Short mmCIF file of C-alpha atoms in Angstrom, two decimals:
data_model
loop_
_atom_site.label_atom_id
_atom_site.label_comp_id
_atom_site.label_asym_id
_atom_site.label_seq_id
_atom_site.Cartn_x
_atom_site.Cartn_y
_atom_site.Cartn_z
CA MET A 147 -99.95 115.84 75.04
CA THR A 148 -98.67 119.34 75.53
CA CYS A 149 -96.73 119.48 78.75
CA MET A 150 -97.06 122.07 81.28
CA PRO A 151 -94.14 124.37 82.07
CA ASP A 152 -92.16 123.29 85.16
CA VAL A 153 -93.07 125.62 87.88
CA SER A 154 -90.60 124.39 90.18
CA ALA A 155 -87.38 125.73 88.77
CA PRO A 156 -85.12 127.67 91.54
CA VAL A 157 -84.82 131.40 91.35
CA SER A 158 -81.40 132.57 92.60
CA ALA A 159 -80.26 135.13 94.40
CA PRO A 160 -78.79 138.43 92.82
CA SER A 161 -75.03 138.48 91.92
CA ALA A 162 -72.71 140.53 90.28
CA THR A 163 -72.66 138.47 86.87
CA PRO A 164 -76.27 139.47 85.13
CA ARG A 165 -75.39 137.69 81.65
CA ILE A 166 -74.72 134.09 80.84
CA PRO A 167 -71.07 133.86 80.08
CA PRO A 168 -70.36 133.41 76.39
CA SER A 169 -68.26 130.15 77.02
CA THR A 170 -71.14 128.54 78.50
CA TRP A 171 -73.75 128.93 75.88
CA ALA A 172 -73.24 125.79 74.15
CA VAL A 173 -73.84 123.84 77.55
CA VAL A 174 -77.09 125.73 78.06
CA LEU A 175 -77.97 125.04 74.26
CA ALA A 176 -77.36 121.55 74.71
CA ALA A 177 -79.26 121.17 77.66
CA CYS A 178 -82.03 123.02 76.51
CA THR A 179 -82.16 121.10 73.25
CA GLY A 180 -82.19 117.99 75.29
CA GLN A 181 -85.14 119.12 76.94
CA PHE A 182 -87.06 120.50 73.81
CA LEU A 183 -86.72 116.72 72.46
CA VAL A 184 -88.16 115.17 75.65
CA VAL A 185 -91.20 117.41 75.73
CA LEU A 186 -91.46 117.53 71.95
CA ASP A 187 -91.94 113.64 71.79
CA VAL A 188 -94.83 113.54 74.16
CA ALA A 189 -96.83 115.73 71.88
CA VAL A 190 -95.36 115.30 68.38
CA VAL A 191 -96.60 111.76 67.80
CA ASN A 192 -100.49 112.53 68.39
CA VAL A 193 -101.20 114.11 64.79
CA ALA A 194 -99.39 111.11 63.20
CA LEU A 195 -101.48 108.45 65.11
CA PRO A 196 -104.10 108.10 62.31
CA SER A 197 -101.21 107.52 59.72
CA MET A 198 -99.27 105.00 61.97
CA ARG A 199 -102.26 103.04 62.22
CA ALA A 200 -103.33 102.90 58.59
CA ASP A 201 -99.42 102.24 57.61
CA LEU A 202 -98.76 99.50 60.35
CA GLY A 203 -102.20 98.04 60.78
CA LEU A 204 -102.54 99.03 64.51
CA SER A 205 -105.77 98.38 66.41
CA ALA A 206 -107.53 100.81 68.05
CA ALA A 207 -106.33 99.41 71.54
CA ALA A 208 -102.52 99.23 70.15
CA LEU A 209 -102.89 102.92 69.00
CA GLN A 210 -102.88 104.29 72.49
CA TRP A 211 -99.68 102.46 73.53
CA VAL A 212 -97.81 104.58 71.00
CA VAL A 213 -98.42 107.34 73.64
CA ASN A 214 -98.64 105.25 76.68
CA ALA A 215 -95.33 103.24 76.01
CA TYR A 216 -93.60 106.52 76.05
CA SER A 217 -95.17 108.14 79.01
CA ILE A 218 -95.29 104.89 81.25
CA ALA A 219 -91.58 104.17 80.77
CA PHE A 220 -90.84 108.06 81.22
CA ALA A 221 -92.96 108.46 84.50
CA GLY A 222 -91.88 105.28 85.99
CA PHE A 223 -88.22 105.80 85.67
CA MET A 224 -88.03 109.75 85.92
CA LEU A 225 -86.95 109.99 89.56
CA LEU A 226 -84.43 107.22 89.06
CA GLY A 227 -83.00 109.12 86.25
CA GLY A 228 -82.64 112.04 88.72
CA ARG A 229 -80.98 110.00 91.43
CA ALA A 230 -78.47 108.15 88.88
CA ALA A 231 -77.50 111.81 87.43
CA ASP A 232 -76.45 112.76 91.08
CA ILE A 233 -74.53 109.51 91.52
CA TYR A 234 -72.99 108.53 88.15
CA GLY A 235 -72.33 111.97 86.89
CA ARG A 236 -74.58 114.29 85.02
CA LYS A 237 -72.55 114.31 81.80
CA LEU A 238 -72.45 110.65 81.58
CA MET A 239 -76.30 110.27 82.27
CA PHE A 240 -76.99 113.18 79.81
CA LEU A 241 -75.02 111.18 77.08
CA VAL A 242 -76.54 107.72 78.08
CA GLY A 243 -80.12 109.11 78.06
CA LEU A 244 -79.61 111.19 74.79
CA GLY A 245 -77.97 108.20 73.25
CA LEU A 246 -81.03 105.77 74.10
CA PHE A 247 -83.53 108.34 72.98
CA THR A 248 -81.80 109.02 69.63
CA ALA A 249 -81.19 105.25 69.04
CA ALA A 250 -85.05 104.28 69.91
CA SER A 251 -86.08 107.25 67.76
CA LEU A 252 -84.31 105.68 64.81
CA ALA A 253 -85.61 102.32 65.62
CA GLY A 254 -89.31 103.49 65.76
CA GLY A 255 -88.90 105.71 62.55
CA LEU A 256 -87.71 102.50 60.76
CA ALA A 257 -90.37 100.22 62.28
CA GLN A 258 -92.23 97.73 60.01
CA GLU A 259 -94.46 96.14 62.66
CA GLY A 260 -96.72 97.62 65.22
CA TRP A 261 -94.72 95.74 68.04
CA GLN A 262 -91.45 97.32 66.83
CA LEU A 263 -92.74 100.86 66.94
CA LEU A 264 -94.13 100.22 70.78
CA ALA A 265 -90.87 98.94 71.79
CA ALA A 266 -89.02 101.77 70.39
CA ARG A 267 -91.50 104.16 72.06
CA GLY A 268 -90.99 102.50 75.47
CA VAL A 269 -87.00 102.88 75.03
CA GLN A 270 -87.47 106.18 74.18
CA GLY A 271 -89.38 106.99 77.31
CA LEU A 272 -86.56 105.36 79.30
CA GLY A 273 -84.09 107.54 77.56
CA ALA A 274 -86.10 110.54 78.21
CA ALA A 275 -86.33 109.76 81.85
CA VAL A 276 -82.50 109.44 82.07
CA LEU A 277 -82.09 112.66 80.04
CA ALA A 278 -84.77 115.06 81.30
CA PRO A 279 -83.38 115.34 85.00
CA ALA A 280 -79.87 115.69 83.76
CA THR A 281 -80.63 118.77 81.56
CA LEU A 282 -81.31 121.06 84.51
CA THR A 283 -78.54 119.83 86.86
CA ILE A 284 -76.14 120.34 83.87
CA LEU A 285 -77.46 123.81 83.29
CA THR A 286 -77.43 124.89 86.85
CA ALA A 287 -73.92 123.46 87.54
CA ALA A 288 -72.60 125.29 84.39
CA VAL A 289 -74.15 128.72 85.06
CA PRO A 290 -72.84 131.02 88.21
CA GLU A 291 -75.50 131.49 90.77
CA GLY A 292 -77.45 134.67 90.56
CA PRO A 293 -79.23 136.53 87.53
CA ALA A 294 -77.18 134.73 84.95
CA ARG A 295 -78.56 131.49 86.35
CA THR A 296 -81.98 132.63 86.55
CA ARG A 297 -81.92 133.70 82.97
CA ALA A 298 -80.59 130.32 82.09
CA ILE A 299 -83.43 128.61 83.65
CA GLY A 300 -85.99 130.79 82.34
CA THR A 301 -84.62 130.00 78.78
CA TRP A 302 -84.96 126.16 79.93
CA MET A 303 -88.44 126.39 81.04
CA ALA A 304 -89.59 128.50 77.91
CA VAL A 305 -87.73 125.98 75.54
CA GLY A 306 -89.69 122.95 77.46
CA ALA A 307 -92.98 124.92 77.23
CA GLY A 308 -92.38 125.44 73.36
CA GLY A 309 -91.62 121.86 72.86
CA GLY A 310 -94.83 120.78 73.98
CA ALA A 311 -96.73 123.86 72.31
CA ALA A 312 -94.87 123.07 68.76
CA GLY A 313 -95.37 119.19 69.07
CA GLY A 314 -98.91 119.22 67.20
CA LEU A 315 -97.68 121.58 64.54
CA VAL A 316 -94.13 119.89 64.02
CA GLY A 317 -95.74 116.66 63.72
CA GLY A 318 -98.47 117.98 61.11
CA VAL A 319 -96.11 119.42 59.13
CA LEU A 320 -93.64 116.42 59.16
CA THR A 321 -96.35 113.64 58.43
CA ASP A 322 -97.96 115.85 55.61
CA ALA A 323 -94.73 116.84 53.88
CA LEU A 324 -92.95 113.50 54.41
CA SER A 325 -94.51 110.69 56.45
CA TRP A 326 -95.26 109.97 60.13
CA ARG A 327 -91.80 108.31 60.52
CA TRP A 328 -90.16 111.65 60.31
CA VAL A 329 -91.84 112.47 63.62
CA LEU A 330 -89.27 110.03 65.10
CA LEU A 331 -86.62 110.40 62.40
CA ILE A 332 -86.15 114.08 62.98
CA ASN A 333 -84.67 113.34 66.59
CA VAL A 334 -81.80 111.43 64.86
CA PRO A 335 -79.66 114.16 63.43
CA ILE A 336 -80.47 116.62 66.29
CA GLY A 337 -79.68 114.24 68.71
CA ALA A 338 -76.30 113.11 67.17
CA LEU A 339 -75.26 116.77 67.00
CA VAL A 340 -76.13 117.40 70.43
CA LEU A 341 -74.20 114.26 71.65
CA VAL A 342 -71.18 115.69 69.99
CA ALA A 343 -71.49 119.04 71.51
CA ALA A 344 -72.13 117.71 74.91
CA ALA A 345 -69.23 115.52 74.61
CA LEU A 346 -67.00 118.31 73.95
CA ARG A 347 -68.33 120.87 75.96
CA ILE A 348 -70.16 119.59 79.04
CA THR A 349 -67.83 118.76 82.11
CA GLU A 350 -68.61 115.92 84.34
CA GLY A 351 -70.12 116.65 87.89
CA ARG A 352 -71.85 114.59 90.60
CA ALA A 353 -73.03 115.16 94.15
CA GLY A 354 -70.43 112.89 95.34
CA ASP A 355 -73.06 110.47 96.89
CA ARG A 356 -72.12 106.83 96.07
CA ARG A 357 -75.14 105.16 97.52
CA ARG A 358 -76.96 102.47 95.43
CA ILE A 359 -79.84 103.57 93.49
CA ASP A 360 -83.33 102.00 93.68
CA LEU A 361 -83.47 99.98 90.32
CA LEU A 362 -85.72 97.36 91.53
CA GLY A 363 -88.44 100.19 92.83
CA ALA A 364 -88.14 101.74 89.28
CA VAL A 365 -88.87 98.52 87.62
CA LEU A 366 -91.85 97.46 89.96
CA VAL A 367 -93.72 100.74 89.62
CA THR A 368 -93.36 101.01 85.75
CA ALA A 369 -94.25 97.19 85.17
CA GLY A 370 -97.07 97.61 87.64
CA LEU A 371 -98.69 100.65 85.74
CA ALA A 372 -98.06 98.84 82.45
CA ALA A 373 -99.89 95.79 83.49
CA VAL A 374 -102.72 97.74 85.11
CA ALA A 375 -103.10 99.81 81.85
CA TYR A 376 -102.87 96.66 79.79
CA GLY A 377 -105.41 94.92 81.79
CA ILE A 378 -107.83 97.97 81.59
CA VAL A 379 -107.49 98.18 77.46
CA GLN A 380 -108.33 94.24 77.73
CA THR A 381 -111.81 94.82 79.27
CA GLU A 382 -113.36 96.25 76.16
CA ALA A 383 -112.43 93.01 74.03
CA GLU A 384 -112.44 90.29 76.63
CA GLY A 385 -114.69 91.55 79.17
CA TRP A 386 -113.79 90.44 83.03
CA ALA A 387 -112.08 87.29 81.72
CA ALA A 388 -108.89 85.91 82.44
CA ALA A 389 -107.37 87.83 79.78
CA THR A 390 -108.06 90.77 81.51
CA LEU A 391 -108.01 89.90 85.23
CA VAL A 392 -104.44 88.39 85.10
CA PRO A 393 -102.70 91.51 84.13
CA LEU A 394 -104.95 93.55 86.36
CA LEU A 395 -104.02 91.62 89.58
CA ALA A 396 -100.45 91.32 88.28
CA GLY A 397 -100.26 94.96 88.13
CA VAL A 398 -101.63 95.53 91.69
CA ALA A 399 -99.38 92.91 92.93
CA LEU A 400 -96.30 94.74 91.53
CA LEU A 401 -97.47 98.14 92.76
CA ALA A 402 -98.05 96.65 96.14
CA ALA A 403 -94.46 94.86 96.10
CA PHE A 404 -93.01 98.49 94.86
CA VAL A 405 -94.75 99.92 98.19
CA ALA A 406 -93.15 97.15 100.30
CA VAL A 407 -89.78 97.65 98.60
CA GLU A 408 -89.94 101.47 99.26
CA ALA A 409 -90.73 100.98 102.96
CA ARG A 410 -87.77 98.66 103.32
CA THR A 411 -84.99 99.93 101.19
CA ALA A 412 -82.35 102.20 102.70
CA VAL A 413 -82.28 104.56 99.70
CA PRO A 414 -85.74 104.45 98.33
CA LEU A 415 -86.98 105.67 94.91
CA ILE A 416 -89.67 107.52 96.62
CA PRO A 417 -89.48 107.68 100.50
CA LEU A 418 -92.99 106.96 101.86
CA ARG A 419 -92.59 109.41 104.64
CA VAL A 420 -93.28 112.43 102.20
CA PHE A 421 -96.81 111.23 101.94
CA SER A 422 -97.45 111.70 105.55
CA VAL A 423 -97.51 115.33 104.88
CA ARG A 424 -101.00 116.35 104.00
CA ALA A 425 -100.09 119.05 101.43
CA VAL A 426 -97.81 116.41 99.45
CA SER A 427 -100.15 113.54 99.48
CA SER A 428 -103.25 115.62 98.67
CA ALA A 429 -101.46 117.68 96.02
CA ASN A 430 -100.01 114.63 94.33
CA VAL A 431 -103.49 112.79 94.24
CA SER A 432 -105.24 116.00 92.75
CA MET A 433 -102.39 116.24 90.08
CA LEU A 434 -102.93 112.55 89.12
CA LEU A 435 -106.52 112.90 88.87
CA MET A 436 -106.15 116.18 86.89
CA GLY A 437 -103.80 114.46 84.46
CA SER A 438 -105.63 111.45 83.89
CA ALA A 439 -108.16 113.52 82.18
CA THR A 440 -105.97 116.13 80.57
CA PHE A 441 -103.46 114.01 79.05
CA SER A 442 -106.00 112.30 76.99
CA MET A 443 -107.68 115.30 75.66
CA TRP A 444 -104.72 115.73 72.81
CA TYR A 445 -105.13 112.12 71.69
CA PHE A 446 -109.02 112.40 71.37
CA MET A 447 -108.82 115.80 69.88
CA THR A 448 -106.37 114.62 67.26
CA VAL A 449 -108.14 111.44 66.20
CA TYR A 450 -111.73 113.44 66.21
CA ALA A 451 -110.13 115.96 64.13
CA GLN A 452 -108.80 113.65 61.49
CA ASN A 453 -110.84 110.58 61.60
CA VAL A 454 -114.17 112.56 61.93
CA LEU A 455 -113.87 115.94 60.73
CA GLY A 456 -111.48 115.01 58.08
CA TYR A 457 -108.52 117.23 58.89
CA THR A 458 -104.95 116.51 57.62
CA PRO A 459 -102.34 116.06 59.98
CA LEU A 460 -101.04 119.58 59.30
CA GLN A 461 -104.66 121.12 59.66
CA ALA A 462 -104.93 119.12 63.01
CA GLY A 463 -101.77 120.34 64.31
CA LEU A 464 -102.69 124.03 63.38
CA ALA A 465 -106.04 123.45 64.99
CA LEU A 466 -104.61 122.68 68.47
CA MET A 467 -102.32 125.62 68.40
CA PRO A 468 -104.63 127.99 70.52
CA THR A 469 -105.17 124.81 73.15
CA SER A 470 -101.38 124.55 73.37
CA ALA A 471 -101.13 128.44 74.10
CA ALA A 472 -103.72 128.49 76.44
CA VAL A 473 -101.92 126.06 78.88
CA VAL A 474 -98.88 127.85 78.55
CA ILE A 475 -100.72 131.32 79.47
CA GLY A 476 -102.61 129.58 82.33
CA ALA A 477 -99.57 128.41 83.97
CA LYS A 478 -98.04 132.00 83.50
CA ILE A 479 -100.68 133.66 85.03
CA GLY A 480 -101.29 131.34 87.60
CA PRO A 481 -98.87 132.59 90.19
CA ARG A 482 -100.09 136.26 90.05
CA LEU A 483 -103.61 134.84 90.66
CA MET A 484 -102.51 132.51 93.52
CA VAL A 485 -101.22 135.62 95.60
CA ARG A 486 -104.95 136.94 95.69
CA THR A 487 -106.91 133.75 96.00
CA GLY A 488 -104.74 131.45 97.61
CA ALA A 489 -103.63 128.07 96.44
CA LYS A 490 -106.40 125.66 97.19
CA SER A 491 -109.13 128.12 95.72
CA LEU A 492 -107.26 128.64 92.60
CA ALA A 493 -106.50 124.90 92.07
CA VAL A 494 -110.20 124.11 92.44
CA ALA A 495 -111.27 127.02 90.17
CA GLY A 496 -108.88 125.53 87.73
CA VAL A 497 -109.90 122.18 87.83
CA LEU A 498 -113.90 123.37 87.39
CA ILE A 499 -112.90 125.54 84.45
CA THR A 500 -111.12 122.54 82.89
CA ALA A 501 -114.33 120.16 83.93
CA ALA A 502 -116.54 122.79 81.95
CA GLY A 503 -114.27 122.48 79.08
CA PHE A 504 -114.53 118.61 78.88
CA GLY A 505 -118.39 118.92 79.32
CA TRP A 506 -118.54 121.38 76.32
CA GLN A 507 -116.44 119.17 74.41
CA SER A 508 -118.58 116.15 75.06
CA THR A 509 -121.33 117.86 72.96
CA MET A 510 -119.37 117.38 69.87
CA GLY A 511 -120.96 116.22 66.49
CA VAL A 512 -120.12 114.59 63.33
CA ASP A 513 -120.29 118.02 61.73
CA GLY A 514 -119.00 120.30 64.24
CA SER A 515 -117.41 123.62 63.35
CA TYR A 516 -113.74 124.63 64.57
CA LEU A 517 -114.70 127.39 66.69
CA THR A 518 -117.20 125.49 68.96
CA ALA A 519 -116.09 121.80 68.48
CA ILE A 520 -112.30 122.15 68.92
CA MET A 521 -110.93 125.51 69.57
CA LEU A 522 -113.08 127.14 72.35
CA PRO A 523 -113.64 123.91 74.40
CA GLY A 524 -110.11 123.11 73.90
CA ILE A 525 -108.92 126.72 75.22
CA LEU A 526 -111.25 126.09 78.17
CA MET A 527 -109.76 122.64 79.03
CA MET A 528 -106.23 123.73 78.81
CA ALA A 529 -106.34 127.24 80.38
CA GLY A 530 -107.91 125.67 83.53
CA ALA A 531 -105.28 122.95 83.54
CA GLY A 532 -102.65 125.53 83.41
CA LEU A 533 -104.27 127.62 86.24
CA ALA A 534 -104.44 124.48 88.52
CA SER A 535 -100.87 123.26 87.66
CA THR A 536 -99.07 126.05 89.51
CA PRO A 537 -101.15 125.98 93.02
CA LEU A 538 -100.76 122.02 93.12
CA ALA A 539 -97.20 122.28 92.66
CA ALA A 540 -96.89 125.11 95.27
CA LEU A 541 -98.68 123.01 97.92
CA ALA A 542 -96.85 120.00 97.57
CA THR A 543 -93.47 121.71 97.65
CA SER A 544 -94.55 123.86 100.54
CA GLY A 545 -95.23 120.97 102.67
CA ALA A 546 -91.86 119.29 102.13
CA ALA A 547 -88.78 119.47 104.24
CA PRO A 548 -86.05 121.32 102.66
CA GLY A 549 -83.99 118.26 102.09
CA ASP A 550 -87.10 116.63 100.18
CA ALA A 551 -87.69 119.63 97.98
CA GLY A 552 -86.15 118.21 94.86
CA LEU A 553 -88.10 114.82 95.39
CA VAL A 554 -91.68 116.29 95.74
CA SER A 555 -90.92 118.66 92.67
CA GLY A 556 -90.03 115.62 90.57
CA LEU A 557 -92.88 113.84 92.24
CA ILE A 558 -95.62 115.97 91.20
CA ASN A 559 -94.63 115.79 87.66
CA THR A 560 -94.35 111.95 87.78
CA SER A 561 -97.95 111.83 89.56
CA ARG A 562 -99.35 113.86 86.36
CA THR A 563 -97.65 111.63 83.93
CA MET A 564 -98.74 108.46 85.53
CA GLY A 565 -102.20 109.64 85.89
CA GLY A 566 -102.21 110.49 82.17
CA ALA A 567 -101.14 106.98 81.08
CA LEU A 568 -103.82 105.20 83.24
CA GLY A 569 -106.41 107.74 82.33
CA LEU A 570 -105.69 107.35 78.47
CA ALA A 571 -106.00 103.61 79.02
CA VAL A 572 -109.48 104.03 80.83
CA LEU A 573 -110.99 106.69 78.57
CA SER A 574 -110.10 104.79 75.41
CA THR A 575 -111.92 101.83 76.94
CA VAL A 576 -114.75 103.98 77.42
CA ALA A 577 -114.85 105.23 73.80
CA ALA A 578 -114.20 101.84 72.51
CA ALA A 579 -117.03 100.26 74.74
CA ARG A 580 -119.53 103.02 73.20
CA THR A 581 -118.32 102.67 69.66
CA GLY A 582 -118.73 98.85 69.79
CA GLY A 583 -116.47 98.40 66.77
CA SER A 584 -118.53 100.42 64.33
CA GLY A 585 -116.61 102.40 61.78
CA ASP A 586 -119.58 105.03 61.22
CA ALA A 587 -118.68 108.59 62.08
CA ALA A 588 -121.64 109.15 64.26
CA GLU A 589 -120.77 106.12 66.43
CA ILE A 590 -117.06 106.92 66.65
CA THR A 591 -117.89 110.44 67.63
CA ALA A 592 -120.29 109.23 70.19
CA GLY A 593 -117.38 107.21 71.73
CA TYR A 594 -115.15 110.24 71.82
CA ALA A 595 -117.93 112.30 73.60
CA ALA A 596 -118.39 109.56 76.10
CA ALA A 597 -114.61 109.55 76.93
CA PHE A 598 -114.98 113.67 77.37
CA ARG A 599 -118.06 113.13 79.65
CA THR A 600 -116.33 110.46 81.82
CA ALA A 601 -113.19 113.00 82.01
CA SER A 602 -115.47 115.47 83.08
CA GLY A 603 -116.79 113.60 85.83
CA VAL A 604 -113.53 112.57 87.10
CA LEU A 605 -112.45 116.26 87.18
CA LEU A 606 -115.57 117.26 89.21
CA ALA A 607 -114.55 114.45 91.69
CA GLY A 608 -111.07 115.87 91.76
CA ALA A 609 -112.44 119.28 92.65
CA VAL A 610 -114.22 117.58 95.40
CA VAL A 611 -111.16 115.94 96.64
CA MET A 612 -109.33 119.16 96.46
CA LEU A 613 -111.90 120.83 98.46
CA LEU A 614 -111.82 118.33 101.15
CA TRP A 615 -108.31 117.50 101.29
CA LEU A 616 -105.98 120.27 100.10
CA PRO A 617 -104.97 122.32 103.17
CA ASN A 618 -105.80 125.93 103.63
CA HIS A 619 -102.61 127.61 103.41
CA ARG A 620 -103.34 130.87 101.58
CA SER A 621 -99.73 131.77 100.92
CA PRO A 622 -97.51 128.58 100.41
CA ARG A 623 -93.96 128.98 99.55
CA PRO A 624 -93.68 130.03 95.72
CA PRO A 625 -92.57 126.77 93.79
CA ALA A 626 -89.98 129.25 92.01
CA GLU A 627 -88.21 129.22 95.35
CA VAL A 628 -87.54 125.49 95.30
CA PRO A 629 -84.94 123.47 93.35
CA ALA A 630 -86.43 121.36 90.86
CA LYS A 631 -86.39 117.92 89.33
CA VAL A 632 -87.86 117.45 85.99
#
């Protein structure tokens, strides 16, 4: 998956200091490197998946958990990570998150069994959830308010987008030149250097609020999502037997318990009151639906390119570079178009463009050409997703009270990631059911095509939801004016 740029970073008022002070560049570099690693590791494993499967003997069902173990832990603990940085200190949480992330990268790179790799990816996701929110708060605390801070935040956003866009290429180069293990091991020396630099140059800071954090809420929502995703995957092999129903029902129960805890705890991870605002609830549901389709695109395009078309990991990474660029360009031009069209209209148009791309991709064949089987439909899918992401974030944040701006900004990113994890579980099951365990290239391709058709249907349903539910504000407050939580 290539992550879309965070569109919710603050733009500060002008001041007399137009440049980032040289003494703070080390802090900016550490924060940006941390963000780069977090985003890179969402995408970098995709092209290495076939090699991981062959080396560790992973099943098709287990293979998707290389992606989902990271994304579910990341999404489930992201808001908790931001809260912990405010309470316990941004530097401390940065070091803890990066330390966990680096150690888990080492463990994953040295894994000898499939379960060891999946466990390491889960810990990586937890480390990323602690690390990512701290990167922006450290940066904004280190750079004086004004143009200098705006420049630093722009650098941070560009580095994050670059990490997502570069993931496929970096993964392809490392897998082809060395082995799949280096898509994880490369984080170790980089993480160690940043840990030392951060320990020496970053000063501690916290919001001064010592209220407890909602650890129970984070554990419940993460475990609930993981159980539901596991149950969905089990339907292909077990049908609707106990092996499927037990985790599904357990996951639903855990998510219900999460809602109950959030309603009663004094300091909830996600205050349920924010969902009483139509713009917040509708935008998050819309982002979840869109993420459920777009997240899986990277997984299926990568395995299609390698398993069916015979691309090497490097060729697969290069093949998806135009697609990566499309999501960045779409997100960049989205704010300009939104001024003319309105947020709701642009969001619906973006999702319809994405649905058209998924529909085109569902015509894929065994002998597909690069231009029509990968490049053009990929550009359409991700350009539309980039266009839709900005207005959805704008609508969500425009409906929030000033004190909830950071919360809803982080929530929209969490919804996208959670939707992606569940969507990948569903669509992988659809593909496996169509393939029926066959190793024939035509049957495998038919399975992938079924997944893309299903995703296109989900996106069309999402467009209907947006038309009926999103508010009609023509000019919501631009997300660039709202402080962000990653």
